[in-house]
Coordinates of C-alpha atoms and ligand atoms in Angstrom, one line a residue:
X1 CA 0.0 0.0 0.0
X2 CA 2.8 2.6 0.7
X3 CA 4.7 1.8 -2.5
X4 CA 1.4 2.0 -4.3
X5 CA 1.1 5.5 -2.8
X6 CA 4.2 6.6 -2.8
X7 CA 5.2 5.6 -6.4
X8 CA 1.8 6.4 -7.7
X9 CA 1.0 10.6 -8.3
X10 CA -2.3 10.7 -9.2
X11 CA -2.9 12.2 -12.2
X12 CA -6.8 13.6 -11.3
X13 CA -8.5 15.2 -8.5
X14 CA -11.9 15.8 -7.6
X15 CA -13.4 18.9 -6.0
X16 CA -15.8 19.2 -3.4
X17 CA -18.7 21.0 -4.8
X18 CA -19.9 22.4 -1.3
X19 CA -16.8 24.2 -0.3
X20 CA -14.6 23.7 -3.3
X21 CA -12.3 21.8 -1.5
X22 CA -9.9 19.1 -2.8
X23 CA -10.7 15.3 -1.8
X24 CA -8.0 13.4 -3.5
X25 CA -5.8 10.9 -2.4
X26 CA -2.7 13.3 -2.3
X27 CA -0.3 12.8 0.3
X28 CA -1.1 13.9 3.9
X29 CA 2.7 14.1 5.8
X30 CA 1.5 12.0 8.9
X31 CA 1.2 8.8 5.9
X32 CA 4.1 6.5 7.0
X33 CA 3.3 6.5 11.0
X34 CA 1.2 4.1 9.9
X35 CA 2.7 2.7 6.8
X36 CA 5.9 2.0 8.1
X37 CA 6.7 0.0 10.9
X38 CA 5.0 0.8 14.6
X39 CA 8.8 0.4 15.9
X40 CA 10.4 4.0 17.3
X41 CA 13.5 3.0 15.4
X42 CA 11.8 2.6 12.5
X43 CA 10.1 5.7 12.0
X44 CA 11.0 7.0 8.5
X45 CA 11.3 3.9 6.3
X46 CA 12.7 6.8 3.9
X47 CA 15.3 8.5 6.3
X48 CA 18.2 6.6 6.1
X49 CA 20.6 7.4 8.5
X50 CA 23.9 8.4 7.6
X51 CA 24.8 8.3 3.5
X52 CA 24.9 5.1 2.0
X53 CA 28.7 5.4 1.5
X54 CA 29.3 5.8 5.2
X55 CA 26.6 3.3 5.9
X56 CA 28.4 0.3 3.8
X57 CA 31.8 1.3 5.8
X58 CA 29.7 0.5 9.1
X59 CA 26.7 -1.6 8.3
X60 CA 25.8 -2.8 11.7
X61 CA 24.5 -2.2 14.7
X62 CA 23.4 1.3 16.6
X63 CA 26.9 1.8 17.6
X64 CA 29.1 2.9 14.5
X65 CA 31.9 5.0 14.0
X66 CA 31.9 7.7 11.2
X67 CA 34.6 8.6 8.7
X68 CA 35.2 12.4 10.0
X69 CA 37.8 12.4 7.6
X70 CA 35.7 15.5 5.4
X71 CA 35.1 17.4 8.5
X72 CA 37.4 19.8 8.3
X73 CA 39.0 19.0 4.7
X74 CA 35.9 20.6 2.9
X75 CA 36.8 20.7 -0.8
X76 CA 38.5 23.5 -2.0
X77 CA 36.1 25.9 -3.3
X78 CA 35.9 25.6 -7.2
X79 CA 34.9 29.0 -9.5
X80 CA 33.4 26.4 -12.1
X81 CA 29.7 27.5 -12.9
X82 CA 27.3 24.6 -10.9
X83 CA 23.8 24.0 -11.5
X84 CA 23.0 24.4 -7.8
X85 CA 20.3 26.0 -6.4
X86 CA 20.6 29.3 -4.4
X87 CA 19.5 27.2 -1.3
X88 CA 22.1 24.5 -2.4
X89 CA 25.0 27.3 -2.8
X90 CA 23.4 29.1 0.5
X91 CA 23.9 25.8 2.5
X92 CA 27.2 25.1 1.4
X93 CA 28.6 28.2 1.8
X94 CA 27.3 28.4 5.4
X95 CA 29.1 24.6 5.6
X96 CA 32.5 26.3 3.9
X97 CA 32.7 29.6 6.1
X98 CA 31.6 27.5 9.3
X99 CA 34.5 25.5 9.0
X100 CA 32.3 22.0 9.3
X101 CA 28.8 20.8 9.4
X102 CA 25.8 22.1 10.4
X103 CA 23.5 20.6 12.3
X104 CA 20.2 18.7 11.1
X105 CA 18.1 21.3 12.8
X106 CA 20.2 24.1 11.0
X107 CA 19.6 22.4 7.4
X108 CA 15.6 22.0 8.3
X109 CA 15.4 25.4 9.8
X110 CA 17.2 26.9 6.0
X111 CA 15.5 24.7 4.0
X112 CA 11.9 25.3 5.2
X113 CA 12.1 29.3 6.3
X114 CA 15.3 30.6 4.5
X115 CA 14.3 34.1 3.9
X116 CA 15.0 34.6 0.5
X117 CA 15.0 30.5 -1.1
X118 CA 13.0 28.6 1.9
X119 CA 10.1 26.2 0.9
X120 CA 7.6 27.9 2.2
X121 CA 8.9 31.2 1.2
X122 CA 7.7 31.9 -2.3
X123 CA 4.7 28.9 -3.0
X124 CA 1.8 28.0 -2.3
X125 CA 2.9 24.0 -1.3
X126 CA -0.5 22.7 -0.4
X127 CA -3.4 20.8 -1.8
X128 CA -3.4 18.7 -5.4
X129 CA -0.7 20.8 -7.2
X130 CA 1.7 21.3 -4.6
X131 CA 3.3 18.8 -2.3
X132 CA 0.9 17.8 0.1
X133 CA -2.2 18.3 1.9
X134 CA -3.7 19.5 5.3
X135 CA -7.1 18.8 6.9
X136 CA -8.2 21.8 6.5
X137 CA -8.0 21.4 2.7
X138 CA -9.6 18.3 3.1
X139 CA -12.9 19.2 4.1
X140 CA -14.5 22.7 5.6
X141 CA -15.7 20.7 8.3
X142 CA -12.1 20.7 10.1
X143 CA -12.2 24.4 10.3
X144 CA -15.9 24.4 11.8
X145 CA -14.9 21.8 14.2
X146 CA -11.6 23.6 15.2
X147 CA -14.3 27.1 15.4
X148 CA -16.4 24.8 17.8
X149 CA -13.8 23.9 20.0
X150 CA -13.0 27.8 20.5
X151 CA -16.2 29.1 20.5
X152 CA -16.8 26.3 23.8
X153 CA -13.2 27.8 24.9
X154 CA -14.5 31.4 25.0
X155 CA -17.5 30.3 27.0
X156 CA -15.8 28.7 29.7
X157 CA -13.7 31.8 29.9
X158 CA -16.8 33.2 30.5
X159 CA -17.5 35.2 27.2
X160 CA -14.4 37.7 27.5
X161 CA -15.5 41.2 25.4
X162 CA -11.9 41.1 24.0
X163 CA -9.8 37.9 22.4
X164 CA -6.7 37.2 20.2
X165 CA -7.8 33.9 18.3
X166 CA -4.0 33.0 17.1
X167 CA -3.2 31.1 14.3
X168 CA 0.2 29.6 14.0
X169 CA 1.4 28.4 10.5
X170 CA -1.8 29.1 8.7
X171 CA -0.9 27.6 5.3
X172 CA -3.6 28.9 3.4
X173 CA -6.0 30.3 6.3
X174 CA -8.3 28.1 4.9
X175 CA -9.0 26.9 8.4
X176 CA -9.3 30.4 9.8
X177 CA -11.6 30.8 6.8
X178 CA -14.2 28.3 7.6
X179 CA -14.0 29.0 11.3
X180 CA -14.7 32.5 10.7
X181 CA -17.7 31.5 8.3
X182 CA -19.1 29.2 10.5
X183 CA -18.6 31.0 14.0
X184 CA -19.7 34.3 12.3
X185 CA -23.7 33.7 13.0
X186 CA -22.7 34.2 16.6
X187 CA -21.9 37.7 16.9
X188 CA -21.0 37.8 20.7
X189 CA -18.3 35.9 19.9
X190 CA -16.8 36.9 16.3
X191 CA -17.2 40.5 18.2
X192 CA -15.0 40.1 20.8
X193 CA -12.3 38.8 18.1
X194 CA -9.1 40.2 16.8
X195 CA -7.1 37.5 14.4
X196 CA -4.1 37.1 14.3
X197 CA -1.9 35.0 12.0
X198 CA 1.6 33.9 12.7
X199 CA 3.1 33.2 9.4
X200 CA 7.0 33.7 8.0
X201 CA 5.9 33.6 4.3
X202 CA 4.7 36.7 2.7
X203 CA 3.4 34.8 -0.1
X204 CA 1.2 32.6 2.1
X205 CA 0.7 36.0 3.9
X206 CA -0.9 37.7 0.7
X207 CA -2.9 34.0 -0.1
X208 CA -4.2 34.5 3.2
X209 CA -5.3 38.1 3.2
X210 CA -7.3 37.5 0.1
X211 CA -9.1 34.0 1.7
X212 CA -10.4 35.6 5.0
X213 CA -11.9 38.4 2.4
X214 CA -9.8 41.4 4.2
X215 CA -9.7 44.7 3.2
X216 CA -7.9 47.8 4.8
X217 CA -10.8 50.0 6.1
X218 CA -10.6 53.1 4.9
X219 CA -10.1 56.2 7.0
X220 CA -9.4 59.3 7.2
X221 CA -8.2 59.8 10.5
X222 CA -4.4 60.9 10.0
X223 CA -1.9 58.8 12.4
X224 CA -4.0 56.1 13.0
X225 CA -3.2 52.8 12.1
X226 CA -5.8 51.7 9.3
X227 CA -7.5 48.3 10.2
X228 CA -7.8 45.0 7.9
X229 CA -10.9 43.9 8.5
X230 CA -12.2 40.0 7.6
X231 CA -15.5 40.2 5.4
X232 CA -16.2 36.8 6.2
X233 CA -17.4 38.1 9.9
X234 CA -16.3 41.8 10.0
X235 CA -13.2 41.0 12.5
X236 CA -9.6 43.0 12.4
X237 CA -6.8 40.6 11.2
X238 CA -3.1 41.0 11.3
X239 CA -0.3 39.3 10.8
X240 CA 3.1 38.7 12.6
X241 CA 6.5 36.9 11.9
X242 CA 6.9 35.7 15.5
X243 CA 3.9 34.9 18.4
X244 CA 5.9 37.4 20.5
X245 CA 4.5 40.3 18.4
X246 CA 1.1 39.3 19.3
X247 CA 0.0 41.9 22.1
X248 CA -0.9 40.7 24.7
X249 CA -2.9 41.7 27.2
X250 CA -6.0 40.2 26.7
X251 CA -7.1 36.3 26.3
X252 CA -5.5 34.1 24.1
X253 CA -7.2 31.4 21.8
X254 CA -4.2 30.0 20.0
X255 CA -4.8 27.3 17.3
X256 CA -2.0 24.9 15.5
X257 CA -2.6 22.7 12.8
X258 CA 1.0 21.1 11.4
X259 CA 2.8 24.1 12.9
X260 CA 4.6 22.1 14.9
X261 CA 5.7 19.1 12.9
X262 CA 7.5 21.9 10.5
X263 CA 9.7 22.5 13.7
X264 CA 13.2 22.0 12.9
X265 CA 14.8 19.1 14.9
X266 CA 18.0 17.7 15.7
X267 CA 18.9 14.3 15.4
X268 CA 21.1 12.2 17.8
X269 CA 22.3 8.8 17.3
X270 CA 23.8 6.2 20.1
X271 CA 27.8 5.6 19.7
X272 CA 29.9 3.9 21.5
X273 CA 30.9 7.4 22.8
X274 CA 27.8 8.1 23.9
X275 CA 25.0 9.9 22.2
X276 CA 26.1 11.9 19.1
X277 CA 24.6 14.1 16.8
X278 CA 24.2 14.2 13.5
X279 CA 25.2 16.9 11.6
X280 CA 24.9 17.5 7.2
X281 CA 28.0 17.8 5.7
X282 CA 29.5 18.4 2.2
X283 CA 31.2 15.0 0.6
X284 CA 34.2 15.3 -1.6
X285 CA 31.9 15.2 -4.7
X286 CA 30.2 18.1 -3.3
X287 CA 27.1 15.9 -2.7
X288 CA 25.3 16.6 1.0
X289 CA 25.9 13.9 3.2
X290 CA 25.1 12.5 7.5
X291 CA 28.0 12.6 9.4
X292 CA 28.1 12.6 13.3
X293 CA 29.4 15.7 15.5
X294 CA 33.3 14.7 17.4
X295 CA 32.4 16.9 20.2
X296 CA 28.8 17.5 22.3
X297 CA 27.1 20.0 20.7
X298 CA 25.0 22.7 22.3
X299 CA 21.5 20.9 21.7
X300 CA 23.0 18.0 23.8
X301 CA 21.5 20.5 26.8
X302 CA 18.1 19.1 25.2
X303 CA 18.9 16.0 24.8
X304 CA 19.3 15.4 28.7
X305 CA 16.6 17.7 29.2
X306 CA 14.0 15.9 27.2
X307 CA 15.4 12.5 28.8
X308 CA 15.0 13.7 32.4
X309 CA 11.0 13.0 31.1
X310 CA 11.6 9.9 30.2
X311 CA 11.7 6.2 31.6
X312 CA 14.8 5.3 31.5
X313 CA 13.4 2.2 29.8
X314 CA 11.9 4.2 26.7
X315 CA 15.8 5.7 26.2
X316 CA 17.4 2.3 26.8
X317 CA 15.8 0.9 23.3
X318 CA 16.5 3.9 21.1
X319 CA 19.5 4.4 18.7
X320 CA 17.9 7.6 17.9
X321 CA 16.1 10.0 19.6
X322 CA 15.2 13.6 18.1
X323 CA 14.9 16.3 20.1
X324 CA 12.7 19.8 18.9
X325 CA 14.1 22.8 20.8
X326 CA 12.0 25.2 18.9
X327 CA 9.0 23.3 19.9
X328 CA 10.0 23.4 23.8
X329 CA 10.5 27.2 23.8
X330 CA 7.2 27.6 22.0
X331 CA 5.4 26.0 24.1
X332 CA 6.8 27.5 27.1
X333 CA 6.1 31.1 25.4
X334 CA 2.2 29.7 24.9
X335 CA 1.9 28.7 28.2
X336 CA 3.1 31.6 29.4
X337 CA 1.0 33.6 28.1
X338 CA -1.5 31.9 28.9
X339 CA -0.8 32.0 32.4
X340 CA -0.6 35.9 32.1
X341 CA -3.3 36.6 30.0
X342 CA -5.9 33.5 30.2
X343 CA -7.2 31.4 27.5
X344 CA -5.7 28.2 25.6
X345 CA -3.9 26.5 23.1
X346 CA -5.1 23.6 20.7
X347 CA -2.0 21.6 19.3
X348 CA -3.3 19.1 16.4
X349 CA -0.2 17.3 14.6
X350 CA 0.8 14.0 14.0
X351 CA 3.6 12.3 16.5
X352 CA 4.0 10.2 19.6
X353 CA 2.7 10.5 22.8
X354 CA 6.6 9.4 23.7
X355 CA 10.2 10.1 23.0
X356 CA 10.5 10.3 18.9
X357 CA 13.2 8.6 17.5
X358 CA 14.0 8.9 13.9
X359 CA 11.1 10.6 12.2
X360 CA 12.4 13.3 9.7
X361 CA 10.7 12.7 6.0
X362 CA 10.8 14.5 3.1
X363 CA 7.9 15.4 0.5
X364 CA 8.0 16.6 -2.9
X365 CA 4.7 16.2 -5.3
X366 CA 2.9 14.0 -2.8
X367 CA 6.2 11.6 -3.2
X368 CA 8.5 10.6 -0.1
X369 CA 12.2 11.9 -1.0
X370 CA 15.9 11.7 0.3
X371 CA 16.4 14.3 2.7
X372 CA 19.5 15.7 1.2
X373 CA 17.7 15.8 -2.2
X374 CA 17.7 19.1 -3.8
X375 CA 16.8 20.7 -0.4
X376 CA 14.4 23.7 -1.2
X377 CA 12.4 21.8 -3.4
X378 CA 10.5 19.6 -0.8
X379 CA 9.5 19.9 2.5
X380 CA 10.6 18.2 5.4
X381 CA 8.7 17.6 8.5
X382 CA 9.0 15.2 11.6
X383 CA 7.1 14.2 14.2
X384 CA 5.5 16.0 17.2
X385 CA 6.6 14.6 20.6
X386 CA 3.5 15.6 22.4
X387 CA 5.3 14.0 25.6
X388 CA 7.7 16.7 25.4
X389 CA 5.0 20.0 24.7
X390 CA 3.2 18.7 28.0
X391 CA 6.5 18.7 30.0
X392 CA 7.6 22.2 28.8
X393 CA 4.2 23.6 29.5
X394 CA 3.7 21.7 33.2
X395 CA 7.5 23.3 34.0
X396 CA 6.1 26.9 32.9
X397 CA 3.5 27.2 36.2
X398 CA 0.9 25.2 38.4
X399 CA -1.8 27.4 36.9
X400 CA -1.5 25.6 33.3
X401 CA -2.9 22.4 32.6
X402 CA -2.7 20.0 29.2
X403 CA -5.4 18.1 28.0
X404 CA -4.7 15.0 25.9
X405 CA -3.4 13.9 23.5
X406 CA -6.4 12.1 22.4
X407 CA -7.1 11.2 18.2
X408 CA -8.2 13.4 16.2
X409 CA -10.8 11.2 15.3
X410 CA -12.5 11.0 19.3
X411 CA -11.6 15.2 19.6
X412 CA -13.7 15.7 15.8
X413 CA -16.3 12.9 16.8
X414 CA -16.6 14.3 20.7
X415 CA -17.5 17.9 18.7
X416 CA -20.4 16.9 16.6
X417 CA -18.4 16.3 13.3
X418 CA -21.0 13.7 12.8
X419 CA -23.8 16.0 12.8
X420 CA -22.5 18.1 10.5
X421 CA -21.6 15.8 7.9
X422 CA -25.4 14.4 8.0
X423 CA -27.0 17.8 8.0
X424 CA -24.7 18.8 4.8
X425 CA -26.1 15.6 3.5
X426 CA -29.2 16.6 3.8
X427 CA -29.1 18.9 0.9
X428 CA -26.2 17.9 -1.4
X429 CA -26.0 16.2 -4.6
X430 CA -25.1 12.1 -4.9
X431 CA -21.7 14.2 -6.5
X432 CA -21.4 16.2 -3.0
X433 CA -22.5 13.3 -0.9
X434 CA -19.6 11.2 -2.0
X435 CA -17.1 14.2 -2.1
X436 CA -18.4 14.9 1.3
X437 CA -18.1 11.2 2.8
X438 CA -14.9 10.6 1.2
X439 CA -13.4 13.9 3.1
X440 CA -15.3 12.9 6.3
X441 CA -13.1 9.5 6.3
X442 CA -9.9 11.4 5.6
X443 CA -10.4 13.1 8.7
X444 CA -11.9 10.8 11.2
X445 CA -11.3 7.1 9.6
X446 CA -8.7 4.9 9.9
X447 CA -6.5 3.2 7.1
X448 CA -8.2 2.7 3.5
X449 CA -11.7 3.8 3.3
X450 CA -13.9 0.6 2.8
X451 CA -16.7 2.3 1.1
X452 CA -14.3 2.9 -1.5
X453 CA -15.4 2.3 -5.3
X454 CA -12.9 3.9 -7.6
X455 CA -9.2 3.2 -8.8
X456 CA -7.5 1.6 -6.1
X457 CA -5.2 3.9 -6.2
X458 CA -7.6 6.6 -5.4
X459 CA -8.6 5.3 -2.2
X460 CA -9.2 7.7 0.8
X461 CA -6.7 6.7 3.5
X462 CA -7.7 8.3 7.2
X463 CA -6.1 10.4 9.2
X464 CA -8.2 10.1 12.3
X465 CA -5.9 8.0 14.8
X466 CA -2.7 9.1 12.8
X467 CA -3.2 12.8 14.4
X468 CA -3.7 14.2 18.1
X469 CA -5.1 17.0 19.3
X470 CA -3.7 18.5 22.8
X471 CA -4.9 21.3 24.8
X472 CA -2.9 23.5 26.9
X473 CA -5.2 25.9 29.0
X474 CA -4.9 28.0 32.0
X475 CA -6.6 26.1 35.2
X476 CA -9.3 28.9 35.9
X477 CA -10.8 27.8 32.6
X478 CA -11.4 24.5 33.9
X479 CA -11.3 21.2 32.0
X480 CA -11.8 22.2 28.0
X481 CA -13.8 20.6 25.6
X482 CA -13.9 17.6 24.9
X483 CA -11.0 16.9 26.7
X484 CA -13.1 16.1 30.1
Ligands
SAH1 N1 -1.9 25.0 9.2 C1 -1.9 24.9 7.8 C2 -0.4 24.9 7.2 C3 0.5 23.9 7.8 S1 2.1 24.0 6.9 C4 -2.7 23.7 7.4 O1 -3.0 22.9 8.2 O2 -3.1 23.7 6.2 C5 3.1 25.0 8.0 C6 2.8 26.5 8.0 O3 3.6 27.1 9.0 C7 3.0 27.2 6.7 O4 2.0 28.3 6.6 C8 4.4 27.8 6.9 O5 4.7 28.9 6.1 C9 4.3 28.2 8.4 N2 5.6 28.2 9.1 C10 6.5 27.2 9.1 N3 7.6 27.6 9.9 C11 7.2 28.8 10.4 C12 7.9 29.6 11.4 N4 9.1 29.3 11.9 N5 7.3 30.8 11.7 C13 6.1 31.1 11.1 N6 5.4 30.3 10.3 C14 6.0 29.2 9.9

């Protein structure tokens, strides 16, 4: 079945006619936590360790020894033309100047955000024509789910006048989109909203801006500040590079789908040293290549840290464990706002309730690549240790608490998705009925949908127990929904 996915690109796609959404069988990232083996080691069937050069010097065992040999006798630079990309010559120049390798963290962090050649920089990477695609392109019913969830939120808040609703990594805003449409008939709540969208890309910035409908009010008061306001429910948006530029002051709702899993991560591998990490390097044939660091490197501070919150049991079997900085200091900046300000955080990704091991995949045109392969031109994800966001968030203060993870499946099913799916089949063609079952199995079934009567190689494959949904919320809000 992976094979078939993975070696097949579909060459058709089918829209749904309600909300012109894609349900196709393009590649969702999460596909080989359940397609490849359940083992931690075995994460990433495609990530193969260290180069396969180095890898037939040393072929056995967790404990090998790496040629370091290229470390520090990078080739001499050559003035011949290359047919490298900017990214390509970007990361090997940092490798030259540096003096050595960079870290895996480094390469992901350059390859997905670079300013200027990053992946998510200059595209629009999502849904049949890019590389992948998200729940919320799936079906507007993620999006009115997600809009339940806060709506229930701001209740239990007791109906605050004022509220940032966050998004973090909005791809598209097509979930901000169909929350806003659907939470827009209850005016006490879209009125107490400002939006505000955490997104690096100014491309994905502009596609964003013109899917929530803004426009910059117009006024004429000199000095002021002129508003972007949402048509789809009359709400100021704005947008920031960081969540620190969010002001705060008032309640949070902060929502993020795959935000996480786009986290750069470093990657550490058992030794007979001890653990190592492994760093991209530049071969003699100017080729990227794994090679493992000679001395401790500064994320090894993680590394402890994130075992300290583990059984010493779950360590003992890995060879490989990857550790997400990024993701630990965001989490701690949620949570503590959250703690100042009130409110919560929903964290839906796919991952591991556990200690992650060796995760990191690559995807290009719905296809499972190389890592090292023409970075820029793919993205790379790996994924969420949900273990690890509950630890950093329980270390921030006792007035925090985090709720799950549960699947995505029992949080969807728990808020009505059921419900809604029925009453849109009320009043749908046999066209939008099956557009609309097949994208109500991609987000709550598991494995190949069984209803299933087209190509084979069309079939729905659900995400429902694949991804988890976690809550972080400050206590005074109580237990949040559905997590009780
Ligand atoms: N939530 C969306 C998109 C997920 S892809 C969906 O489910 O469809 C990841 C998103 O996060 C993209 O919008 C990407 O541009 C953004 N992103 C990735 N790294 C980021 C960073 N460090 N800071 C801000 N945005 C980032």
């Amino acid at each position: 079945m992976l094979t078939r996915h993975l070696l097949k690109q579909a060459s058709t796609c089918r829209h749904f006619l309600l909300n012109s959404k894609t349900s196709s069988p393009f590649l969702t990232k999460s596909i080989l936590f359940t397609s490849s083996s359940s083992s931690p080691e075995s994460q990433s069937p495609t990530n193969t360790f260290v180069d396969d050069k180095v890898k037939d010097q040393y072929p056995t065992g967790t404990s090998i020894s790496i040629d370091r040999s290229a470390l520090y006798n990078l080739p001499e630079h050559s003035h011949e033309p290359t047919s490298d990309s900017e990214l390509v010559k970007h990361l090997k120049g940092i490798i030259k100047f540096r003096g050595g390798p960079i870290s895996v963290a480094e390469y992901m962090e350059e390859v997905l955000t670079n300013p200027k050649f990053g992946f998510y920089i200059s595209r629009d990477v999502f849904g049949a024509e890019g590389d992948f695609i998200t729940s919320p392109e799936v079906s507007q019913m993620f999006g009115e789910m997600v809009g339940v969830w806060a709506m229930c939120l701001w209740e239990q808040m007791g109906r605050p006048k004022q509220v940032n609703l966050v998004e973090l990594g909005p791809g598209r805003g097509t979930l901000m989109a169909d929350l806003l449409r659907s939470a827009s008939k209850f005016k006490s709540f879209t009125e107490s909203l400002h939006v505000h969208m955490v997104e690096c890309s100014p491309t994905l910035q502009k596609l964003q801006h013109h899917n929530l409908k803004c426009f910059v009010e117009d006024d004429n008061s000199d000095g002021v500040e002129k508003r972007t306001v949402s048509m789809l429910a009359g709400i100021p948006v704005s947008w920031h590079a960081l969540l620190e530029q969010v002001p705060s002051g008032m309640p949070s709702i902060i929502i993020a789908h795959e935000f996480y899993d786009a986290l750069p991560v470093h990657q550490f591998q058992r030794a007979s040293r001890g653990w190592c990490e492994k760093m991209v390097d530049v071969s003699e044939d100017s080729m990227f290549r794994f090679v493992l660091s000679p001395q401790p490197t500064p994320a090894t501070l993680y590394l402890m840290r994130r075992c300290k919150w583990a059984a010493p049991k779950e360590i003992e079997k890995l060879g490989q464990i990857e550790v997400c900085p990024k993701a630990m200091d965001l989490t701690r900046t949620i949570a503590d706002r959250i703690r100042c300000d009130g409110g919560g955080a929903l964290i839906i990704d796919y991952g591991l309730n556990g200690v992650v091991s060796d995760s990191l995949q690559a995807i290009r045109k719905h296809k499972f690549i190389n890592i090292l392969d023409n970075p820029g031109s793919a993205d790379l994800s790996a994924y969420v240790d949900f273990a690890s966001i509950r630890h950093s968030a329980e270390e921030v203060s006792e007035d925090i608490s985090v709720h799950g993870p549960m699947t995505q499946s029992q949080f969807l099913g728990a808020l009505g998705i059921n419900f809604r799916v029925e009453a849109l089949l009320q009043n749908c063609t046999d066209e939008q009925a099956d557009s609309l079952r097949t994208g109500y199995w991609r987000l709550v079934g598991e494995g190949e949908a069984p209803f299933w009567e087209g190509p084979d190689e069309l079939v729905p494959i659900g995400m429902g127990t694949r991804y988890l949904a976690m809550a972080i919320v400050n206590k005074k809000q109580g237990v949040p929904v559905p997590f009780q």
